[in-house]
XYZ file of C-alpha atoms in Angstrom:
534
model
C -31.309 18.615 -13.927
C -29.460 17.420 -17.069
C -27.876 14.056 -16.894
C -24.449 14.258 -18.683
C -23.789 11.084 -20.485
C -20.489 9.434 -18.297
C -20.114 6.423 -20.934
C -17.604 6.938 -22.905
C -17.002 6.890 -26.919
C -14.282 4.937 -27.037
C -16.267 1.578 -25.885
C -15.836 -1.586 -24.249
C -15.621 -3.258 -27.871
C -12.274 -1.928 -28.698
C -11.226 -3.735 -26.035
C -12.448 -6.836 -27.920
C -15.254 -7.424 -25.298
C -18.532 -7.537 -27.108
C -21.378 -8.084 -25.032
C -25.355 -7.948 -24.425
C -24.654 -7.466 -20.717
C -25.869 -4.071 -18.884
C -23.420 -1.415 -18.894
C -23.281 0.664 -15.742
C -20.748 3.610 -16.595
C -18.915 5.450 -14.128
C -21.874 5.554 -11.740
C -21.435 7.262 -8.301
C -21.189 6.269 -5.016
C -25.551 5.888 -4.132
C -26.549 3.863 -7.199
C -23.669 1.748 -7.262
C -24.208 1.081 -3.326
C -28.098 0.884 -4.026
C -27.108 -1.787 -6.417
C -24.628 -3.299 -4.410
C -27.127 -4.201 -1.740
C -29.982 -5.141 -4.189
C -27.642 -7.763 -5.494
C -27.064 -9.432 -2.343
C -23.179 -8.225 -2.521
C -23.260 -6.211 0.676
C -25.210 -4.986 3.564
C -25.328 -1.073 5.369
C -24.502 -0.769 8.469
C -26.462 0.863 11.479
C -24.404 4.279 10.632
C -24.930 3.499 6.502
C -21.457 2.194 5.654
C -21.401 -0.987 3.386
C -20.593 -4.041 4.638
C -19.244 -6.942 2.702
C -17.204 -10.360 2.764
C -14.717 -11.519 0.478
C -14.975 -15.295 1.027
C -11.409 -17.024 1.050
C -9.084 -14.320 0.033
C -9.072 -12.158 2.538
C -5.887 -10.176 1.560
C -3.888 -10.297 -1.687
C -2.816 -13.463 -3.534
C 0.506 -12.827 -3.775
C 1.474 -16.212 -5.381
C -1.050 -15.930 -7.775
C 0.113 -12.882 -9.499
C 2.258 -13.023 -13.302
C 3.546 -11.080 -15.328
C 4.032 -11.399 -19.060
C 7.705 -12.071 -20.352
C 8.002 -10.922 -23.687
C 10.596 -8.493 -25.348
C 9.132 -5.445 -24.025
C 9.674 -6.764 -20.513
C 12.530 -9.275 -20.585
C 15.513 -6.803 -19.247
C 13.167 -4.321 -17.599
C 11.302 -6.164 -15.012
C 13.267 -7.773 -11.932
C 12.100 -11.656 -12.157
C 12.103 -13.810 -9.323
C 9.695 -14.395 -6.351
C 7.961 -11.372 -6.587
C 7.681 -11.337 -10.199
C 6.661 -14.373 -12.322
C 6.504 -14.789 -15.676
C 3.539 -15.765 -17.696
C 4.395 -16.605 -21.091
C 2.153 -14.268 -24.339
C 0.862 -17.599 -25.809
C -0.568 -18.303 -21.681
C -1.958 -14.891 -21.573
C -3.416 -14.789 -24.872
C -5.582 -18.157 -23.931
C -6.771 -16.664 -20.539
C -7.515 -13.319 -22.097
C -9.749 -14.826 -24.853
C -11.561 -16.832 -21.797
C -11.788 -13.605 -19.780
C -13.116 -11.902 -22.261
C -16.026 -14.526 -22.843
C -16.453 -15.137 -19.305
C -17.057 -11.034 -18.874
C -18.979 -11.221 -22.081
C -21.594 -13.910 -20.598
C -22.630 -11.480 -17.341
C -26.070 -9.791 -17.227
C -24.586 -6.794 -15.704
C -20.988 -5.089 -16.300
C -19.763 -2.130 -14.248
C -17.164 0.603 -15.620
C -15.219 3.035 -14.154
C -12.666 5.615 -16.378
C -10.287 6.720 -13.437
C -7.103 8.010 -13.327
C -4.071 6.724 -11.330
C -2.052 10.072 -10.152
C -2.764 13.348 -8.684
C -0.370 15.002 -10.887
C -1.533 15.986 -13.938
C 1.599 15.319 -15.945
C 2.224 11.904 -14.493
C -1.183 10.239 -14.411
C -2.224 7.099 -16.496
C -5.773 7.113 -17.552
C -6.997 3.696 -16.440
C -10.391 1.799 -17.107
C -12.009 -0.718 -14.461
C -14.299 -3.415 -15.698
C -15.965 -5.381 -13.027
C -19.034 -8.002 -12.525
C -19.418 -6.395 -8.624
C -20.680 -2.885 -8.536
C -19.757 -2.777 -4.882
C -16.035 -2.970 -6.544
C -16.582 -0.580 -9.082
C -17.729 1.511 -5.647
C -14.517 0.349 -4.748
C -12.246 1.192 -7.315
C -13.966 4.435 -7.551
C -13.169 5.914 -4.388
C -9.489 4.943 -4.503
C -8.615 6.427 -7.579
C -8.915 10.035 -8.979
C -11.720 10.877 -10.578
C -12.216 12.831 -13.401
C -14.611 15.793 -13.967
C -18.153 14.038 -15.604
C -17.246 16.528 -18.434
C -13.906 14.391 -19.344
C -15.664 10.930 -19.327
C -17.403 10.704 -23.114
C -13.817 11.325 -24.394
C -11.970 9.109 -22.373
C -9.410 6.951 -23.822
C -8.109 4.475 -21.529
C -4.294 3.501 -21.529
C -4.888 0.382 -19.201
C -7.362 -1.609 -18.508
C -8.166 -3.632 -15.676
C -11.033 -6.405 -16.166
C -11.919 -7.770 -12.419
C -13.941 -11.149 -12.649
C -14.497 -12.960 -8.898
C -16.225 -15.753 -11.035
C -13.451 -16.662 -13.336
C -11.902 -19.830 -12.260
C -8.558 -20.342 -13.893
C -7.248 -23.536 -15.236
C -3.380 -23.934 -14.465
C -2.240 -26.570 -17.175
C -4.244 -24.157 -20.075
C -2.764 -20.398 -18.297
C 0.518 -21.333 -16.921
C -0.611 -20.069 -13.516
C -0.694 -21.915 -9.955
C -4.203 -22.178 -9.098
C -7.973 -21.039 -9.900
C -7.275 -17.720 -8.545
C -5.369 -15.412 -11.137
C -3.888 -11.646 -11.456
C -2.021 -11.584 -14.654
C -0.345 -8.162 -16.046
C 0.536 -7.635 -19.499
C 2.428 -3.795 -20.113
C 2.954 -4.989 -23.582
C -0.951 -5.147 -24.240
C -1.857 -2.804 -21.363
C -4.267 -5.204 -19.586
C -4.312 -6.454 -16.558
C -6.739 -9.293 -15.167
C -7.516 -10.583 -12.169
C -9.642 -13.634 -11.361
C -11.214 -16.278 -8.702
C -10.814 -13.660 -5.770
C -13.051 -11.388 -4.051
C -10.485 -9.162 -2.428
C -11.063 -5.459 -4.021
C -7.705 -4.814 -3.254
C -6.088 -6.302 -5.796
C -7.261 -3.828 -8.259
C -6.032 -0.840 -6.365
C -2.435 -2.924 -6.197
C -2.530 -3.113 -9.732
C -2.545 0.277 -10.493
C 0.165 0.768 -8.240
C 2.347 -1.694 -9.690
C 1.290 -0.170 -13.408
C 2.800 3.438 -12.018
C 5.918 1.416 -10.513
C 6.736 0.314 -14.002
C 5.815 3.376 -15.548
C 7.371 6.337 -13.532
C 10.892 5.655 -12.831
C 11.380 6.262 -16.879
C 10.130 9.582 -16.007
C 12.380 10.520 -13.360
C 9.521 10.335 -10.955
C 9.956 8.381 -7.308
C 6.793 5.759 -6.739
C 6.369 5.028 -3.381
C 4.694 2.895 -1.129
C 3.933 5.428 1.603
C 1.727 8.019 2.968
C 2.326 11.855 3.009
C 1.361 14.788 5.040
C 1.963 18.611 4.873
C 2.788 20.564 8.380
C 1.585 24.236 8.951
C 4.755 25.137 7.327
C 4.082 24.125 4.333
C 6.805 20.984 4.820
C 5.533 17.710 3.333
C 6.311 14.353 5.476
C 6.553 10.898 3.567
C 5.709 7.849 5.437
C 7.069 4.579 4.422
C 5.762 1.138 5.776
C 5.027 -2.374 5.424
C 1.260 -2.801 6.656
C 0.697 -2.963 10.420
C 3.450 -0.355 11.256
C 1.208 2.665 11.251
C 1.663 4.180 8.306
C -2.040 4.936 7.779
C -2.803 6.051 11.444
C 0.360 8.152 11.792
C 0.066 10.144 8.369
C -3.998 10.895 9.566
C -2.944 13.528 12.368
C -5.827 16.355 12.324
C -2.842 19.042 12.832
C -1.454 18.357 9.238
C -2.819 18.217 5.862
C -3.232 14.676 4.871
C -1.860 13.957 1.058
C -2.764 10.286 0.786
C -2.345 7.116 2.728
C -0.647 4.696 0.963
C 0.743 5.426 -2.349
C 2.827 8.438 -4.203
C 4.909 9.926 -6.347
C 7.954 11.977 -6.126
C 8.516 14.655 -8.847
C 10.894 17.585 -9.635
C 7.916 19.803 -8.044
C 5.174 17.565 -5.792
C 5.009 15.148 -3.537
C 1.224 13.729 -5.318
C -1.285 11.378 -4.529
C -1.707 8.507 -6.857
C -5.043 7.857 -5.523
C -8.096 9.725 -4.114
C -9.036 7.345 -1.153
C -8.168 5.585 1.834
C -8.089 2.037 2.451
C -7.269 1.066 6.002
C -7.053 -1.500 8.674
C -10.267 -2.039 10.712
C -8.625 -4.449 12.916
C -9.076 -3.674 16.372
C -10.015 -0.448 15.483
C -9.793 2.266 18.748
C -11.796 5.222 18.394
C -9.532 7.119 20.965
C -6.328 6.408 19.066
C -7.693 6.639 15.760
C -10.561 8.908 15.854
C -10.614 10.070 12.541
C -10.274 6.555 10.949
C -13.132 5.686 12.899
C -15.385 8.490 12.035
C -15.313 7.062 8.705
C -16.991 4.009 9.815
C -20.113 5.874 10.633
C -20.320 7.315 6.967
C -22.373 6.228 3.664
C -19.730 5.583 1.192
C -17.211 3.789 3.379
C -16.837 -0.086 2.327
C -16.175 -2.111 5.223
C -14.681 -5.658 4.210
C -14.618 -8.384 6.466
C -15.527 -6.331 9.270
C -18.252 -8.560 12.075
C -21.407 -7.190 11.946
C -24.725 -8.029 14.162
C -27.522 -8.560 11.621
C -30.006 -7.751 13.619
C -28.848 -4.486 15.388
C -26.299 -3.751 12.597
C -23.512 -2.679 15.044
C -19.847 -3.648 14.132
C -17.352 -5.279 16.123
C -13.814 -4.647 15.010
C -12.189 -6.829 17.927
C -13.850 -9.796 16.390
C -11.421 -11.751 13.374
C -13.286 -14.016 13.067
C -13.787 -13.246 9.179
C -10.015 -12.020 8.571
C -7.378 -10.656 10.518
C -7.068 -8.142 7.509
C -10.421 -6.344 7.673
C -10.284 -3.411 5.720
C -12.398 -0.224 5.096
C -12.053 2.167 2.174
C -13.172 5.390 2.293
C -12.722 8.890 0.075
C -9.651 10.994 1.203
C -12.365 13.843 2.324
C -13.823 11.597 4.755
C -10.476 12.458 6.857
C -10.714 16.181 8.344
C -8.339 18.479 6.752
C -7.231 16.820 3.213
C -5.406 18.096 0.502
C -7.602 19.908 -2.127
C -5.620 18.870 -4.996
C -3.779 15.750 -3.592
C -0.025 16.780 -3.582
C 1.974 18.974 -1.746
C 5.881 20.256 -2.138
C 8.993 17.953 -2.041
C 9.366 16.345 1.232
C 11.610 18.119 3.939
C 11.398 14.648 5.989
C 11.160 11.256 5.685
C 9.686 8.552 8.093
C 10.763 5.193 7.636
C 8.487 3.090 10.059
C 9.282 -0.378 10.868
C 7.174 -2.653 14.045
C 10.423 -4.417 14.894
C 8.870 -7.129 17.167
C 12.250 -8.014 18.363
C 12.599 -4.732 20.806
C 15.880 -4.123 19.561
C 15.671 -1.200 17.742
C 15.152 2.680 19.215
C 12.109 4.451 18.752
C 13.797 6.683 16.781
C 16.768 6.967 15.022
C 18.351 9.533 12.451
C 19.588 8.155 9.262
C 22.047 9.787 6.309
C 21.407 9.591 2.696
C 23.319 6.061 2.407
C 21.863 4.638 5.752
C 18.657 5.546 4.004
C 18.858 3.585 0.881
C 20.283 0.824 2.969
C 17.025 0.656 5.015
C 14.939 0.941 1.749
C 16.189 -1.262 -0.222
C 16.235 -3.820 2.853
C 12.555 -2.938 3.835
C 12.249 -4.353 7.471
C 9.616 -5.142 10.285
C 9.045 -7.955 11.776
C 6.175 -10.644 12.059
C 4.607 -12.100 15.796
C 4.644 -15.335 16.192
C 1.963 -16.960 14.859
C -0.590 -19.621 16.051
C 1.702 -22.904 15.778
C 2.098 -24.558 19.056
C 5.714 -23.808 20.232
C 7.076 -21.305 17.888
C 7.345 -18.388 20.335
C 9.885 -15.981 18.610
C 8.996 -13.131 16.176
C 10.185 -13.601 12.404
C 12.055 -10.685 10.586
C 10.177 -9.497 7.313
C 12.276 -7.638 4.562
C 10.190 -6.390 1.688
C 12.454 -4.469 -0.404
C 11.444 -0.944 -1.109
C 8.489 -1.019 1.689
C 6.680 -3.127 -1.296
C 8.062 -5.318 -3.004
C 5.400 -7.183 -4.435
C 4.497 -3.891 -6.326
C 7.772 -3.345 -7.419
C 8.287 -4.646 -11.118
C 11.487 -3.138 -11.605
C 14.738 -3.954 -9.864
C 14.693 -2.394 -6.284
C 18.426 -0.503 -6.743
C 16.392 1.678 -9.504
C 13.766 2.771 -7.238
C 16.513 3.078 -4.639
C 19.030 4.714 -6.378
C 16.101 7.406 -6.936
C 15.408 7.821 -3.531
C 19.012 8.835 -2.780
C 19.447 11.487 -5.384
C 16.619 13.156 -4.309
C 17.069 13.067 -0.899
C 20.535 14.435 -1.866
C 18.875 16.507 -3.913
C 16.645 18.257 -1.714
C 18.327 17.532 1.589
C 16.018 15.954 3.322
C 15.944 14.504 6.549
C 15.164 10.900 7.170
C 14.169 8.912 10.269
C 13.628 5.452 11.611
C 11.013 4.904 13.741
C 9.926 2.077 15.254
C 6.207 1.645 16.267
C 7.273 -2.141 17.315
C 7.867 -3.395 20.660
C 9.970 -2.324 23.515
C 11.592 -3.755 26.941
C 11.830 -7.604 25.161
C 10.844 -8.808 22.444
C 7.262 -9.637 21.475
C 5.374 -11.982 24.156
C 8.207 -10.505 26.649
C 8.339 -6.625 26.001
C 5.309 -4.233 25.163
C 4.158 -2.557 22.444
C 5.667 1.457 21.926
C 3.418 3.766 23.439
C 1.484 5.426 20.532
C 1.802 8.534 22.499
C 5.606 8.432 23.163
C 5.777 7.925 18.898
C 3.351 10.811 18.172
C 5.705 13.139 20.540
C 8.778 12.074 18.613
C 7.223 12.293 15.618
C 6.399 16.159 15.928
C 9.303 16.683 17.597
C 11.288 15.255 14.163
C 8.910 17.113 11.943
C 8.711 20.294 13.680
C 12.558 20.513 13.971
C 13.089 20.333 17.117
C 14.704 17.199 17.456
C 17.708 18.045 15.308
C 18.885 20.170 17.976
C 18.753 17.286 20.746
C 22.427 15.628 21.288
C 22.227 12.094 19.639
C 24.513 8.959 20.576
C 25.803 6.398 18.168
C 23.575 2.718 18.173
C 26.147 0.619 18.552
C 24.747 -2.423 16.575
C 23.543 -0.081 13.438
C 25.362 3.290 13.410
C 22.398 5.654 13.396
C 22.479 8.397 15.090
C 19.571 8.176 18.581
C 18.708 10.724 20.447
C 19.287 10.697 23.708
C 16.496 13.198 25.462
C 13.499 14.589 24.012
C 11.079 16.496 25.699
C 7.733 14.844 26.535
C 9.508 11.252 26.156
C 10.765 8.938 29.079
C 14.280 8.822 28.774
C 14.650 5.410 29.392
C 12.347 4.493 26.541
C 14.652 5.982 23.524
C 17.881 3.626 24.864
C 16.294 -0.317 23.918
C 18.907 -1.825 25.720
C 18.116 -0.405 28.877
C 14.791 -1.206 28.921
C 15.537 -4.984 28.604
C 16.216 -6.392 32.012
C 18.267 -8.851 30.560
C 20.658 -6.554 28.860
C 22.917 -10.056 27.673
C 19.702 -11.369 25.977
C 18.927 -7.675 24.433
C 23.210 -7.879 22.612
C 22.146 -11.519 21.536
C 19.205 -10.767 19.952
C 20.440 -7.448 18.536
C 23.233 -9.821 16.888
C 20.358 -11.753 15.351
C 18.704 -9.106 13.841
C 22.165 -7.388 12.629
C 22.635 -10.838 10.685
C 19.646 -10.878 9.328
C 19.697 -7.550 7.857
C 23.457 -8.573 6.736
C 21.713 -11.802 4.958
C 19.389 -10.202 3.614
C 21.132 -6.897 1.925
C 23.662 -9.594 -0.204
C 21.034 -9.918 -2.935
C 22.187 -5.698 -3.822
C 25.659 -5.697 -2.573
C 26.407 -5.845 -6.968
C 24.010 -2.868 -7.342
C 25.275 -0.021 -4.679
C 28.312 2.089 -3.969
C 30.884 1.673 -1.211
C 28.879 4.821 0.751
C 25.794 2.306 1.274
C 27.639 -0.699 2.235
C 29.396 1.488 4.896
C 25.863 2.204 5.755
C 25.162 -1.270 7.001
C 24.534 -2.736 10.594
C 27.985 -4.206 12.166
C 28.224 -7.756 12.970
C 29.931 -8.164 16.627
């Protein structure tokens, strides 16, 4: 068999990176594992999925992340916590270091990838890493192009991923040795002093969250799914709600997982993987998440394994609380060929309120659901600090805010006019706890969600008769088939119904707190939208 050449003619030194280093281009998924495991970077499994750690950063370095303020990106991007400035003269210094410090490796690692399903939309993107088990990575959570396409690739971005690079805060302008720095003016991105492969996926993500909205396109943190009618479900949530393990449901066609786009004409996949918590992982509950565990090609990070025996514990956090696996989108039975599907006809808003306030599910109109978008709740358990005992509400505008680069009311006031638009239907549904708040109540019953769920998506449940919450104005159903009745009215389930109103209160507060930071940036119909104070 002929070997078509996958390195591509537009090379790594018009990127300014001239090197002596080996070049692995756009290798697949055995060599790069094969390599992986030769290096010492990983270990397979007793079923042949790779193994790894990512020493200290064990999730995303939020804090460490900048972007560059020049005049391309002075009024566009929304500054502030979630988006830091780096000054051009501070980039330019830790770019020529990167650059050397990527130079100086014996072996370098590229993937050409594309971020976006949709033909039209997508941004060509090129991955440079010292790891090949996160070029493996990278790889299987973007789209990949035909082998044919790869000697004339032409990246517009490119992403240069150094775990070695140890940044120096007084020369950069950044916080500590660990750095992610974005530059849209020069189209690079870099990321240094972490392991944690999932900053490179986020990156992409945040590139399409600048780039889109210009476009009239809707990026979204969310996962999608199409029903035998042909009627395409978006799932929004902050991690830990269940976005990834309600969108995988064998009796729909799964889009993608995590992140999408929202166009005149698709609903499309900005990615051609999965990457999901292994945490406690149930194979009854999440069977087809946990197939992929048992498959070559599926990067398992942080996940306990028994060296000897090679079998993997998922209970055990004793490496991270955020173990992760990534996987390609065809691991999961009954994918979408070409990653999209139509417009929506629903969408789920999921939140794990761990107050027990909230029902189970709730129906919201067009302005309820830019209020709960923009405000982007769940809520946090109390952690490991001797005598904090109460739950702690998270609001992360736009189900992502630390993707977000632009302000949230444009990605919000693009969710509304297509909703409007299309006239869709949107629900809130909380996978949180029930009967008291966390450490009193219990956690939803997967089982009564999944039934309300397909009762929402199949239709049914806009024919049930629906009552008016009285602390946030949705509408809540009051009977649905399948579902204990008890279970859809919070209050009730509380047996102290004076501590369920006080705690309600709380929460309606905090929303109220919260949503002041876009009062200035949405119409009278949203602000009607909001939660009443008693």
């Amino acid at each position: 068999m002929t070997r078509i050449d996958t390195s591509s003619s537009f090379g790594l030194d018009r990127s300014g990176l001239i090197t002596a280093a080996h070049q692995h281009w756009n290798l697949g998924t055995a060599p790069l594992i094969e390599l992986a495991v030769a290096r010492g970077e990983g270990k397979l499994s007793k079923h042949g999925a790779l193994v790894v750690k990512t020493g200290k950063h064990t999730g995303r370095s939020a804090s460490d992340k900048f972007t560059v303020r020049d005049a391309a990106t002075e009024n566009s991007i929304w500054w502030g916590k979630t988006n830091t400035p780096m000054s051009p003269e501070h980039f330019d210094a830790l770019y020529q270091d990167f650059i050397a410090h990527a130079a100086a490796q014996q072996d370098l690692f590229i993937q050409d990838l594309f971020g976006g399903s949709q033909p039209e939309y997508r941004v060509n993107v090129r991955v440079i890493t010292q790891y090949a088990w996160h070029s493996h990575f990278i790889r299987t959570l973007l789209v990949r192009p035909d082998a044919s396409a790869l000697p004339n690739f032409q990246p517009e971005f490119t992403i240069i991923d150094m775990p070695s690079f140890k940044a120096d805060p007084a020369k950069y302008g950044c916080r500590s040795e660990t750095v992610i720095a974005v530059n849209f003016t020069k189209k690079v991105i870099l990321i240094g002093g972490t392991e944690y492969a999932g900053e490179m996926k986020k990156s992409v993500f945040t590139i399409l969250n600048y780039l889109l909205p210009e476009q009239g396109v809707m990026p979204m943190h969310c996962s999608a799914n199409i029903g035998p009618q042909g009627d395409t479900a978006i799932f929004f949530g902050l991690s830990g709600t269940g976005k990834t393990t309600l969108s995988a449901d064998a009796s729909r066609t799964l889009i993608g997982d995590d992140e999408h786009g929202w166009s005149d004409t698709a609903v499309f996949n900005f990615e051609g993987g999965c990457y999901a918590k292994m945490i406690k992982l149930d194979p009854k509950s999440e069977p087809e998440i946990y197939a992929t565990t048992k498959r070559f090609g599926t990067v398992l990070e942080n996940v306990v394994m028994d060296d000897n025996t090679r079998e993997l514990d998922f209970d055990d956090n004793t490496l991270a609380e955020n173990s992760r696996g990534s996987y390609p989108i065809d691991f999961i039975p009954n994918t979408s060929e070409k990653n999209l599907g139509p417009v929506p006809r629903n969408i789920i808003m999921l939140t794990a309120d761990a107050y027990g306030v909230l029902p189970p599910i709730s129906r919201l109109t067009a302005d309820q659901a830019m209020y709960h978008f923009l405000s982007g709740y769940t809520a946090r358990v109390a952690g490991t600090e001797i005598g904090v005992n109460e739950p702690s509400a998270t609001f992360s505008t736009c189900f992502g805010a630390p993707f977000m680069p632009r302000h949230p009311s444009v990605y919000g006031n693009l969710l509304k006019s297509r909703i409007a638009k299309g006239g869709v239907t949107c629900w809130l549904v909380n996978t949180g706890w029930t009967g008291g708040q966390y450490g009193i109540g219990s956690r939803m019953p997967i089982k009564a969600t999944r039934a309300l769920l397909n009762a929402a998506l199949d239709g049914t449940l806009a024919k049930a008769a629906f009552r008016k919450d009285a602390n946030f104005g949705f509408d809540v159903p009051v009977q649905v088939a399948g579902v204990e009745g008890n279970i859809l009215d919070p209050r009730q389930t509380w047996v102290d119904k004076s501590a369920y109103d006080a705690t309600a209160q709380k929460l309606v507060s905090q929303f109220i707190e919260n949503f002041a930071q876009f009062e200035a940036y949405v119409d009278d119909g949203v602000m009607q939208a909001a939660p009443k104070a008693a």
